[in-house]
PDB file of C-alpha atoms in Angstrom:
ATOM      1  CA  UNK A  20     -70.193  68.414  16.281  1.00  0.00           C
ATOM      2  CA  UNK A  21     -68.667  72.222  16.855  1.00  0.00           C
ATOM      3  CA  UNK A  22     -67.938  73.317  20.279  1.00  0.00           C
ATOM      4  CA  UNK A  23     -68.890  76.965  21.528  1.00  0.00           C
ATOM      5  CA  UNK A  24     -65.010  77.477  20.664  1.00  0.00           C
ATOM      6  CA  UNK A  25     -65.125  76.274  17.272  1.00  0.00           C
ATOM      7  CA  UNK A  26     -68.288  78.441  16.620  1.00  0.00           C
ATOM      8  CA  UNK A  27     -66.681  81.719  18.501  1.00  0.00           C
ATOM      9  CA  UNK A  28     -63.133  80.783  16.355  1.00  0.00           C
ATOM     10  CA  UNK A  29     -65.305  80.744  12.938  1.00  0.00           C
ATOM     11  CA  UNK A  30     -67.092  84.238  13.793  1.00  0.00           C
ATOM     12  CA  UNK A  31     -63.460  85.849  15.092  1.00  0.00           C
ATOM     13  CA  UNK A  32     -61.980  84.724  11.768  1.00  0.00           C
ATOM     14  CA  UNK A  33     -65.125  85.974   9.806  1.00  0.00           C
ATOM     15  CA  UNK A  34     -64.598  89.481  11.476  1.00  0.00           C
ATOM     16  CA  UNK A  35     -60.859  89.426  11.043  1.00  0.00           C
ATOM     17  CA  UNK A  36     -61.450  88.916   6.983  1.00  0.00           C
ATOM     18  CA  UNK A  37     -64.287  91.571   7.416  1.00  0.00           C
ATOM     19  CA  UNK A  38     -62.071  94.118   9.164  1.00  0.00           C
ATOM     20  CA  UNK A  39     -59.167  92.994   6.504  1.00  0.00           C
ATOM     21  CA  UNK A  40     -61.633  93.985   3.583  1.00  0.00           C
ATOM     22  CA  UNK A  41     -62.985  97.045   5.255  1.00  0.00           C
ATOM     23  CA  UNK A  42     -59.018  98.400   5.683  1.00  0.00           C
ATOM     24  CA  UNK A  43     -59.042  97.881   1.234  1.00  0.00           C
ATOM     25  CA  UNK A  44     -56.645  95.055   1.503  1.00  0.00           C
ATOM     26  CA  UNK A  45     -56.690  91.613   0.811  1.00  0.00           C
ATOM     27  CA  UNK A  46     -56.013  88.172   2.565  1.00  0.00           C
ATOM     28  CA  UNK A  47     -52.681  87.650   0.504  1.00  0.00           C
ATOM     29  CA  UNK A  48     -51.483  91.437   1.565  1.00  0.00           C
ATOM     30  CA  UNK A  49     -52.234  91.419   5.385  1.00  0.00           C
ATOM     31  CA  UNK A  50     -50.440  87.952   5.377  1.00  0.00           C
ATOM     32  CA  UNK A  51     -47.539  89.881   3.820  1.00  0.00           C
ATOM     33  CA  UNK A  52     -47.880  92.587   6.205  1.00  0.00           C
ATOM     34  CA  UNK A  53     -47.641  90.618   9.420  1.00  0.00           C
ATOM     35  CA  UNK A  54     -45.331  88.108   7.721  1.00  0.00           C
ATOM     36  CA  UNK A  55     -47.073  84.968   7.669  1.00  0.00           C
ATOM     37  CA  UNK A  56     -48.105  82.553   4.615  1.00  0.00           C
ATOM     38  CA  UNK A  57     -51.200  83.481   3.016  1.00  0.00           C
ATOM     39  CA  UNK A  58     -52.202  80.012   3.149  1.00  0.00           C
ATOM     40  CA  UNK A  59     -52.205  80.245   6.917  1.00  0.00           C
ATOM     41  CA  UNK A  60     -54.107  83.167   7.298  1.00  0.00           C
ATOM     42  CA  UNK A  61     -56.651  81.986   4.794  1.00  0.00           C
ATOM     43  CA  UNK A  62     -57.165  78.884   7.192  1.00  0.00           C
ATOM     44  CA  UNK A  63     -57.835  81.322  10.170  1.00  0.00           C
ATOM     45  CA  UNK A  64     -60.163  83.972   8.560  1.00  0.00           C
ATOM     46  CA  UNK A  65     -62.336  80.515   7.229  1.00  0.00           C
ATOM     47  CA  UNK A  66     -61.862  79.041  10.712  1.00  0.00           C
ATOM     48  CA  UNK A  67     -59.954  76.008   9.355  1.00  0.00           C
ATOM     49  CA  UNK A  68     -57.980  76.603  12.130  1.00  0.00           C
ATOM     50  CA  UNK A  69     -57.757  78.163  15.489  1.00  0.00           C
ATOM     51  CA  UNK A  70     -56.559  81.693  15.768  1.00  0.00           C
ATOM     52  CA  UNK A  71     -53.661  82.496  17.706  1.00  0.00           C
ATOM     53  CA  UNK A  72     -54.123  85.134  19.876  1.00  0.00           C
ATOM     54  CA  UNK A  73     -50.730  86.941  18.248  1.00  0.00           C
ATOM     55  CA  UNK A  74     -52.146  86.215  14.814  1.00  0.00           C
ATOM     56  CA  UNK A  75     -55.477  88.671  15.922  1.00  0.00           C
ATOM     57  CA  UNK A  76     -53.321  91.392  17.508  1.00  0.00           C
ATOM     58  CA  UNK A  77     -50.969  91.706  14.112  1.00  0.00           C
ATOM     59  CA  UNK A  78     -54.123  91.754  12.155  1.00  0.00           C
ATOM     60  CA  UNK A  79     -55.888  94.210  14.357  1.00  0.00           C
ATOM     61  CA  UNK A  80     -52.738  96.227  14.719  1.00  0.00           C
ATOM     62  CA  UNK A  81     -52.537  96.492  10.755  1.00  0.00           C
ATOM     63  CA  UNK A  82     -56.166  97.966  10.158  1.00  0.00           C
ATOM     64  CA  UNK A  83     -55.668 100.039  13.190  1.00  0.00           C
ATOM     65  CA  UNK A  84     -58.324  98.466  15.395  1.00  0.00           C
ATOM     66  CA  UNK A  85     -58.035  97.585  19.313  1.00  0.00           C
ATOM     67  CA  UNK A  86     -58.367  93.433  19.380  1.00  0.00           C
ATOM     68  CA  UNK A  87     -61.584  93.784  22.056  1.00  0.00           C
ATOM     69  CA  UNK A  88     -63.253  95.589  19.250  1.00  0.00           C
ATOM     70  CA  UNK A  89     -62.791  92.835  17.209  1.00  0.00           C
ATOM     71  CA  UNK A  90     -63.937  90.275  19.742  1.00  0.00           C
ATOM     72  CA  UNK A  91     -66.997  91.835  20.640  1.00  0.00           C
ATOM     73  CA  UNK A  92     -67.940  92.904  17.011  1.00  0.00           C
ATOM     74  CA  UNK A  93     -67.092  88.993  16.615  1.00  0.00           C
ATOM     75  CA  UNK A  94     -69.056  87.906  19.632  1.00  0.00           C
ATOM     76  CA  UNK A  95     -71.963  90.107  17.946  1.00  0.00           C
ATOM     77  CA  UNK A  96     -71.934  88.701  14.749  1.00  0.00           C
ATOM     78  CA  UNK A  97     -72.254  85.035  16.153  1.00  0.00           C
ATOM     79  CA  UNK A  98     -75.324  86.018  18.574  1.00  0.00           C
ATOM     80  CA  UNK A  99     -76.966  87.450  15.522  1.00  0.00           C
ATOM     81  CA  UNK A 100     -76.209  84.176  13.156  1.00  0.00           C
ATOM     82  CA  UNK A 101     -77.671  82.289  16.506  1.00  0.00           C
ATOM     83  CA  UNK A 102     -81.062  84.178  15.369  1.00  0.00           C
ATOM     84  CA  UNK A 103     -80.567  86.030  19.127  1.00  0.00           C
ATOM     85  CA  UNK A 104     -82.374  89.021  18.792  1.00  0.00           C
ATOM     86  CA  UNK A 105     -79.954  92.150  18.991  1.00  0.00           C
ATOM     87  CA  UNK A 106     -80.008  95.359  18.456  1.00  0.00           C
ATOM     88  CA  UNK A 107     -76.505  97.040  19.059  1.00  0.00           C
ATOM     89  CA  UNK A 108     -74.632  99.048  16.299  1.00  0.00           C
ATOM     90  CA  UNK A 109     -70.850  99.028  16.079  1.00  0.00           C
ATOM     91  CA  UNK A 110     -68.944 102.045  15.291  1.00  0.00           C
ATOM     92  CA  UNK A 111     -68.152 102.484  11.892  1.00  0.00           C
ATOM     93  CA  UNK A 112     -63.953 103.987  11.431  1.00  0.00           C
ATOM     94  CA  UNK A 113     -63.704 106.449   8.845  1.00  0.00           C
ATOM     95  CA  UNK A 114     -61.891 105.302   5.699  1.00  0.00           C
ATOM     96  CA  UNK A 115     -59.052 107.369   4.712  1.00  0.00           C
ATOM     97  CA  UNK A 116     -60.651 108.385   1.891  1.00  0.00           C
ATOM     98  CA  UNK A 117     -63.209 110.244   2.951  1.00  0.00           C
ATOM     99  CA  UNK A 118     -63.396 113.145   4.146  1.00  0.00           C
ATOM    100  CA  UNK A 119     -64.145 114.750   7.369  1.00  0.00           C
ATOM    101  CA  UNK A 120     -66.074 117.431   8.450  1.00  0.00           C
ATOM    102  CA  UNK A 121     -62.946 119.945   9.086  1.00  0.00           C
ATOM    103  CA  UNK A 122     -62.143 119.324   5.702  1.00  0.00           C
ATOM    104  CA  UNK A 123     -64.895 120.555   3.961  1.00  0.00           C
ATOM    105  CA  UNK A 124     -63.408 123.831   2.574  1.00  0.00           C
ATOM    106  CA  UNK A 125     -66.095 126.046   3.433  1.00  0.00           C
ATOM    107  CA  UNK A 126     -66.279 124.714   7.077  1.00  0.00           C
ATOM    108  CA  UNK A 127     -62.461 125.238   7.748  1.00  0.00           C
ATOM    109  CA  UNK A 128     -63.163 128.789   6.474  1.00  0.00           C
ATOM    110  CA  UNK A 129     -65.905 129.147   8.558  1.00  0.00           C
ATOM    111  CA  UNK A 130     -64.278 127.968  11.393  1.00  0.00           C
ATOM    112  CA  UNK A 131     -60.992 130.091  11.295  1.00  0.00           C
ATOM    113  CA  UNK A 132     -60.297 132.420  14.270  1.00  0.00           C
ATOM    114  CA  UNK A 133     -58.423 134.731  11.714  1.00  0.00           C
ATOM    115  CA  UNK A 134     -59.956 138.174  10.738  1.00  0.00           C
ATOM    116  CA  UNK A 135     -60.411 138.184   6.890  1.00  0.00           C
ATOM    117  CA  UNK A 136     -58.518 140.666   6.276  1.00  0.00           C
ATOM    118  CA  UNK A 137     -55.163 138.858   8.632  1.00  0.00           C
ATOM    119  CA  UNK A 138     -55.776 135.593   5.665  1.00  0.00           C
ATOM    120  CA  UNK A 139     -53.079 135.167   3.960  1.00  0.00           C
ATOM    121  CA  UNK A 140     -54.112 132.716   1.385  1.00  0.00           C
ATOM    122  CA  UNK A 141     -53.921 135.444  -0.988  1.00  0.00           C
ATOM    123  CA  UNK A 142     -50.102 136.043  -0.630  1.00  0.00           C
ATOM    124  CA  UNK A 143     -49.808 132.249  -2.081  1.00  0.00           C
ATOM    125  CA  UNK A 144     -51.705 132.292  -5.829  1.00  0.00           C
TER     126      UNK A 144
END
């Protein structure tokens, strides 16, 4: 029979490999990137095994995410799996690849405090 912990251990490690696939890398690169056998990692993201707590702050620290994020978006996605009725919407982060509203062309033009005539985007061609 799971404990509470084992159930809270499976969701952090479902988020972790969530958050590791939402960063566009992969279980065997992270485990490169915080130097520890893929194997290992593998065992913590399928909740195999426990996760220790400097295991989550390496991850979280490599897809640039604060570890209570993680925790609550974990905590979240167990209440939900529970069938407790929630309605709360996480944050989404911005992949890199996108862009952002200031660089839209015509909104950084838009948005510049120059005169036209002071541009010097011209002198550049």
């Amino acid at each position: 029979m799971e404990t509470p912990a084992d159930l809270f251990n499976a969701a952090v490690g479902r988020q972790l490999r969530a958050e590791i696939a939402a960063s566009r890398s992969s279980i065997a690169a992270m485990a490169r990137t915080i130097g520890i056998a893929r194997s290992a990692l593998d065992n913590y993201v399928t909740g195999k095994r426990a996760i220790p707590v400097p295991i989550v702050y390496a991850v979280c620290a490599a897809v640039d995410l604060e570890p209570h994020v993680l925790l609550s978006r974990a905590e979240e996605r167990l209440q939900v799996e529970d069938g407790a009725p929630r309605a709360r919407i996480s944050v989404l982060r911005r992949t890199p690849d996108v862009p952002g509203p200031r660089e839209d062309l015509s909104e950084v033009a838009f948005a510049s405090h120059l005169r036209h005539d002071a541009d010097t985007d011209d002198l550049y061609e």
